[in-house]
Amino acid sequence: MRLRLLAVAVLLAGCASPVVDGATAPPPSEIDFPVDAKPRPIVLTGWPLVQEGSGGEAEKIAASNGRFAFTGAAPTTPAPTPVELSDGPATLPLIGAADAVVAMSAAGRDGTPLELVAVEFGQARFATDRGALDLPAWRFRSAFGSTFSWPAVAPTAFWRFGEVTGSIDRATTTDGVTLDVEMDEPAPPCPGEDPGVTKAVAEEGPTSVVVRQETTGRGRLCGDNALYQPRTFQVVLEEPLGARVLVDEHNGIITVTR
């Protein structure tokens, strides 16, 4: 089971990532997602840094402030590259390796940076609101032997690059109208109290859909779930989800897959 505290999956343990307010989600009409953009902007659901391998405790300490320094030779930036996105193929502009290092360190704190000694242009898999996506990436090798991958795709191809928080909730759909949303089981009532009836409700807007739980007939609560207790709720939308983002009640972007 997943701990409730792990509401955001941090791809790189110990590295800095943006702090996002967990306030109640704004009305769907206030979420500025560009649903008519072609191609649909990529929505990453976590800090866009992927680590492969482990250089041990020394590397973890060196990476803990989220700053990086590249001491190798940077290759030429490739031309715009074809990418298969959730809404079809698109040719996307790229950034250079040096720009990637600057972006990787943008949320870092003062301190000695982790040394990156080599880089190659390749691919890495990133978490998005439409499932895992393979993207062109700069793959850096640290002085300790691990690989740190950062998207080589220009930030203009993303929505709120590096700012989005992913939800612990997950959704699947076959038609874009009926959604099966995995959410946390409601907290237990006090002994002898009625647990009530809980359902998922959706508030639809032109650019997003907010999904939250609604409980009726519940008595007093005597605590909270210590662990994430998954339960699937079904939601039927008035209009197909389409390009809109699915959002939980704490502003987290819910991943939707088919």
Short mmCIF file of C-alpha atoms in Angstrom, two decimals:
data_model
loop_
_atom_site.label_atom_id
_atom_site.label_comp_id
_atom_site.label_asym_id
_atom_site.label_seq_id
_atom_site.Cartn_x
_atom_site.Cartn_y
_atom_site.Cartn_z
CA MET A 1 0.00 0.00 0.00
CA ARG A 2 1.10 3.54 -0.62
CA LEU A 3 1.58 5.93 2.25
CA ARG A 4 -0.77 8.89 2.11
CA LEU A 5 2.23 11.13 2.56
CA LEU A 6 3.48 10.02 -0.85
CA ALA A 7 0.89 12.04 -2.71
CA VAL A 8 3.55 13.22 -5.12
CA ALA A 9 5.99 10.65 -6.52
CA VAL A 10 9.41 12.28 -6.38
CA LEU A 11 11.50 10.82 -9.16
CA LEU A 12 14.80 11.68 -7.55
CA ALA A 13 14.97 11.01 -3.82
CA GLY A 14 16.82 13.73 -1.98
CA CYS A 15 16.95 16.26 -4.84
CA ALA A 16 15.10 19.53 -4.59
CA SER A 17 11.71 19.92 -6.25
CA PRO A 18 9.21 22.76 -6.30
CA VAL A 19 6.96 23.14 -3.27
CA VAL A 20 3.33 23.14 -4.36
CA ASP A 21 0.43 24.34 -2.24
CA GLY A 22 -2.05 21.59 -1.39
CA ALA A 23 -5.03 23.93 -1.33
CA THR A 24 -8.42 23.01 -2.70
CA ALA A 25 -8.54 22.89 -6.47
CA PRO A 26 -9.72 26.07 -8.21
CA PRO A 27 -12.93 25.95 -10.23
CA PRO A 28 -12.39 24.26 -13.62
CA SER A 29 -13.03 27.57 -15.37
CA GLU A 30 -9.92 29.03 -13.68
CA ILE A 31 -7.48 26.36 -14.87
CA ASP A 32 -5.64 27.73 -17.88
CA PHE A 33 -4.89 24.53 -19.78
CA PRO A 34 -4.82 25.22 -23.57
CA VAL A 35 -7.18 22.47 -24.71
CA ASP A 36 -7.19 23.65 -28.34
CA ALA A 37 -3.42 23.64 -28.78
CA LYS A 38 -2.04 21.30 -31.45
CA PRO A 39 -0.13 19.29 -30.46
CA ARG A 40 -1.59 18.97 -26.97
CA PRO A 41 1.01 20.29 -24.49
CA ILE A 42 2.82 17.59 -22.52
CA VAL A 43 1.79 17.54 -18.85
CA LEU A 44 4.52 16.06 -16.68
CA THR A 45 3.24 14.90 -13.30
CA GLY A 46 6.48 15.22 -11.36
CA TRP A 47 9.87 16.90 -11.31
CA PRO A 48 11.32 16.06 -14.77
CA LEU A 49 14.54 14.43 -13.60
CA VAL A 50 14.95 10.66 -13.85
CA GLN A 51 17.77 8.79 -12.14
CA GLU A 52 18.99 5.36 -13.20
CA GLY A 53 21.39 3.45 -11.01
CA SER A 54 22.75 4.45 -7.64
CA GLY A 55 26.11 5.94 -6.82
CA GLY A 56 25.64 5.18 -3.14
CA GLU A 57 25.38 7.41 -0.13
CA ALA A 58 28.10 9.79 -1.33
CA GLU A 59 26.16 10.57 -4.50
CA LYS A 60 22.91 10.98 -2.56
CA ILE A 61 24.56 13.55 -0.32
CA ALA A 62 26.14 15.36 -3.29
CA ALA A 63 22.77 15.48 -5.09
CA SER A 64 20.75 16.50 -2.05
CA ASN A 65 20.88 20.24 -2.80
CA GLY A 66 19.56 19.71 -6.34
CA ARG A 67 22.44 21.48 -8.12
CA PHE A 68 24.54 20.07 -10.97
CA ALA A 69 27.75 21.01 -12.78
CA PHE A 70 28.66 19.51 -16.15
CA THR A 71 32.40 19.15 -16.76
CA GLY A 72 32.31 17.07 -19.94
CA ALA A 73 32.14 18.00 -23.61
CA ALA A 74 28.67 19.04 -24.78
CA PRO A 75 27.51 17.64 -28.16
CA THR A 76 25.75 19.70 -30.80
CA THR A 77 22.05 20.22 -30.21
CA PRO A 78 20.04 18.00 -32.61
CA ALA A 79 17.42 19.37 -34.97
CA PRO A 80 13.73 19.25 -34.00
CA THR A 81 12.76 15.62 -33.48
CA PRO A 82 9.56 13.59 -34.20
CA VAL A 83 7.81 12.44 -31.02
CA GLU A 84 4.70 10.27 -30.59
CA LEU A 85 2.39 12.14 -28.19
CA SER A 86 -0.95 11.19 -26.67
CA ASP A 87 -2.80 12.98 -29.48
CA GLY A 88 -0.54 11.82 -32.31
CA PRO A 89 2.90 12.50 -33.80
CA ALA A 90 4.56 15.90 -33.60
CA THR A 91 7.96 17.39 -34.36
CA LEU A 92 9.26 19.21 -31.30
CA PRO A 93 12.14 21.69 -30.83
CA LEU A 94 15.04 20.69 -28.57
CA ILE A 95 17.35 22.37 -26.07
CA GLY A 96 21.11 21.91 -25.69
CA ALA A 97 22.83 19.93 -22.96
CA ALA A 98 24.11 23.10 -21.27
CA ASP A 99 20.57 24.51 -21.07
CA ALA A 100 19.41 21.22 -19.59
CA VAL A 101 21.97 21.46 -16.77
CA VAL A 102 20.81 25.01 -15.96
CA ALA A 103 17.18 23.83 -15.86
CA MET A 104 18.06 20.82 -13.70
CA SER A 105 19.56 23.14 -11.10
CA ALA A 106 16.79 25.75 -11.17
CA ALA A 107 15.09 24.49 -7.99
CA GLY A 108 18.35 23.74 -6.18
CA ARG A 109 19.76 25.17 -2.97
CA ASP A 110 23.17 26.64 -2.22
CA GLY A 111 25.92 24.09 -1.90
CA THR A 112 28.45 22.08 -3.88
CA PRO A 113 26.87 20.77 -7.10
CA LEU A 114 26.93 17.14 -8.17
CA GLU A 115 29.51 16.70 -10.92
CA LEU A 116 28.27 15.35 -14.26
CA VAL A 117 31.17 14.05 -16.33
CA ALA A 118 29.58 12.86 -19.59
CA VAL A 119 26.39 13.23 -21.61
CA GLU A 120 24.66 11.55 -24.52
CA PHE A 121 21.50 12.34 -26.47
CA GLY A 122 18.93 9.57 -26.17
CA GLN A 123 15.53 8.83 -24.68
CA ALA A 124 14.03 8.53 -21.22
CA ARG A 125 10.58 7.67 -19.90
CA PHE A 126 8.66 10.38 -18.07
CA ALA A 127 5.38 10.32 -16.15
CA THR A 128 2.61 12.41 -17.76
CA ASP A 129 -1.10 12.90 -17.23
CA ARG A 130 -1.73 10.53 -20.14
CA GLY A 131 0.63 7.81 -18.92
CA ALA A 132 4.33 7.06 -19.34
CA LEU A 133 5.89 8.83 -22.34
CA ASP A 134 9.25 8.26 -24.02
CA LEU A 135 10.85 11.60 -24.87
CA PRO A 136 14.18 12.76 -26.30
CA ALA A 137 16.45 13.35 -23.32
CA TRP A 138 19.92 14.42 -22.31
CA ARG A 139 21.38 11.54 -20.32
CA PHE A 140 24.14 12.70 -17.99
CA ARG A 141 26.53 10.37 -16.17
CA SER A 142 27.62 11.51 -12.74
CA ALA A 143 31.10 11.14 -11.24
CA PHE A 144 29.59 8.33 -9.13
CA GLY A 145 28.28 6.36 -12.13
CA SER A 146 24.53 7.05 -12.10
CA THR A 147 22.60 8.43 -15.06
CA PHE A 148 20.43 11.54 -14.70
CA SER A 149 18.02 12.18 -17.59
CA TRP A 150 16.37 15.52 -18.35
CA PRO A 151 13.94 16.21 -21.23
CA ALA A 152 15.72 17.51 -24.32
CA VAL A 153 12.39 18.85 -25.55
CA ALA A 154 12.04 22.62 -25.26
CA PRO A 155 9.87 23.85 -22.34
CA THR A 156 7.44 25.41 -24.84
CA ALA A 157 6.15 21.90 -25.62
CA PHE A 158 4.98 21.45 -22.01
CA TRP A 159 2.25 22.91 -19.85
CA ARG A 160 3.72 24.61 -16.74
CA PHE A 161 7.00 22.75 -17.10
CA GLY A 162 8.44 21.74 -13.72
CA GLU A 163 5.49 23.20 -11.78
CA VAL A 164 2.83 20.48 -11.96
CA THR A 165 2.05 18.20 -9.03
CA GLY A 166 0.81 14.70 -9.82
CA SER A 167 -2.09 13.21 -7.89
CA ILE A 168 -1.98 9.94 -5.99
CA ASP A 169 -5.32 9.16 -7.67
CA ARG A 170 -5.39 7.32 -11.00
CA ALA A 171 -8.06 6.96 -13.69
CA THR A 172 -8.77 4.68 -16.63
CA THR A 173 -11.30 5.03 -19.42
CA THR A 174 -12.29 3.29 -22.63
CA ASP A 175 -14.44 6.02 -24.15
CA GLY A 176 -13.38 9.26 -22.43
CA VAL A 177 -16.84 9.61 -20.84
CA THR A 178 -16.95 6.89 -18.18
CA LEU A 179 -13.96 7.15 -15.87
CA ASP A 180 -12.90 4.58 -13.29
CA VAL A 181 -11.04 6.66 -10.73
CA GLU A 182 -8.91 5.00 -8.04
CA MET A 183 -9.07 7.16 -4.92
CA ASP A 184 -8.36 6.74 -1.22
CA GLU A 185 -10.96 4.85 0.80
CA PRO A 186 -12.88 7.30 3.04
CA ALA A 187 -11.66 7.49 6.62
CA PRO A 188 -13.44 5.19 9.09
CA PRO A 189 -16.27 6.46 11.30
CA CYS A 190 -16.33 6.26 15.07
CA PRO A 191 -17.54 2.96 16.54
CA GLY A 192 -21.30 2.77 16.20
CA GLU A 193 -21.47 5.66 13.75
CA ASP A 194 -22.90 5.36 10.26
CA PRO A 195 -20.10 5.25 7.62
CA GLY A 196 -22.37 6.99 5.13
CA VAL A 197 -22.39 6.62 1.37
CA THR A 198 -19.43 7.97 -0.62
CA LYS A 199 -19.37 8.60 -4.35
CA ALA A 200 -17.11 10.48 -6.73
CA VAL A 201 -18.46 13.60 -8.36
CA ALA A 202 -17.04 15.61 -11.25
CA GLU A 203 -17.16 19.35 -11.81
CA GLU A 204 -16.62 20.01 -15.50
CA GLY A 205 -15.19 23.09 -17.12
CA PRO A 206 -13.94 23.95 -20.63
CA THR A 207 -10.28 23.22 -19.81
CA SER A 208 -10.39 20.77 -16.88
CA VAL A 209 -12.46 18.37 -14.83
CA VAL A 210 -12.18 18.29 -11.02
CA VAL A 211 -13.01 14.98 -9.32
CA ARG A 212 -13.70 14.80 -5.59
CA GLN A 213 -15.42 12.51 -3.10
CA GLU A 214 -18.84 13.35 -1.71
CA THR A 215 -20.23 11.55 1.34
CA THR A 216 -23.81 11.65 2.65
CA GLY A 217 -25.23 10.22 5.87
CA ARG A 218 -21.88 9.98 7.62
CA GLY A 219 -21.46 10.12 11.38
CA ARG A 220 -18.44 11.40 13.26
CA LEU A 221 -14.92 10.47 12.11
CA CYS A 222 -12.51 9.01 14.63
CA GLY A 223 -9.26 9.27 12.71
CA ASP A 224 -7.75 9.01 9.28
CA ASN A 225 -6.34 6.23 7.13
CA ALA A 226 -2.68 5.74 7.99
CA LEU A 227 -2.14 4.03 4.65
CA TYR A 228 -3.51 4.68 1.21
CA GLN A 229 -6.53 2.39 0.83
CA PRO A 230 -7.38 2.21 -2.90
CA ARG A 231 -11.00 2.13 -3.96
CA THR A 232 -12.38 2.57 -7.47
CA PHE A 233 -15.18 5.06 -8.04
CA GLN A 234 -16.97 5.48 -11.37
CA VAL A 235 -17.65 8.92 -12.81
CA VAL A 236 -19.71 9.59 -15.93
CA LEU A 237 -18.94 12.91 -17.62
CA GLU A 238 -21.41 15.05 -19.53
CA GLU A 239 -18.85 15.55 -22.32
CA PRO A 240 -15.82 13.41 -23.31
CA LEU A 241 -12.70 14.32 -21.36
CA GLY A 242 -10.82 15.03 -24.58
CA ALA A 243 -7.74 17.21 -24.09
CA ARG A 244 -8.88 18.55 -20.72
CA VAL A 245 -6.81 17.84 -17.61
CA LEU A 246 -8.27 15.76 -14.78
CA VAL A 247 -7.64 17.30 -11.36
CA ASP A 248 -8.16 16.11 -7.78
CA GLU A 249 -9.48 18.29 -4.97
CA HIS A 250 -5.94 19.25 -3.89
CA ASN A 251 -4.81 20.60 -7.29
CA GLY A 252 -3.01 17.37 -8.22
CA ILE A 253 -3.16 16.32 -11.88
CA ILE A 254 -4.67 12.82 -12.20
CA THR A 255 -3.12 10.44 -14.72
CA VAL A 256 -5.68 9.03 -17.18
CA THR A 257 -4.91 5.95 -19.27
CA ARG A 258 -6.91 3.71 -21.54
#
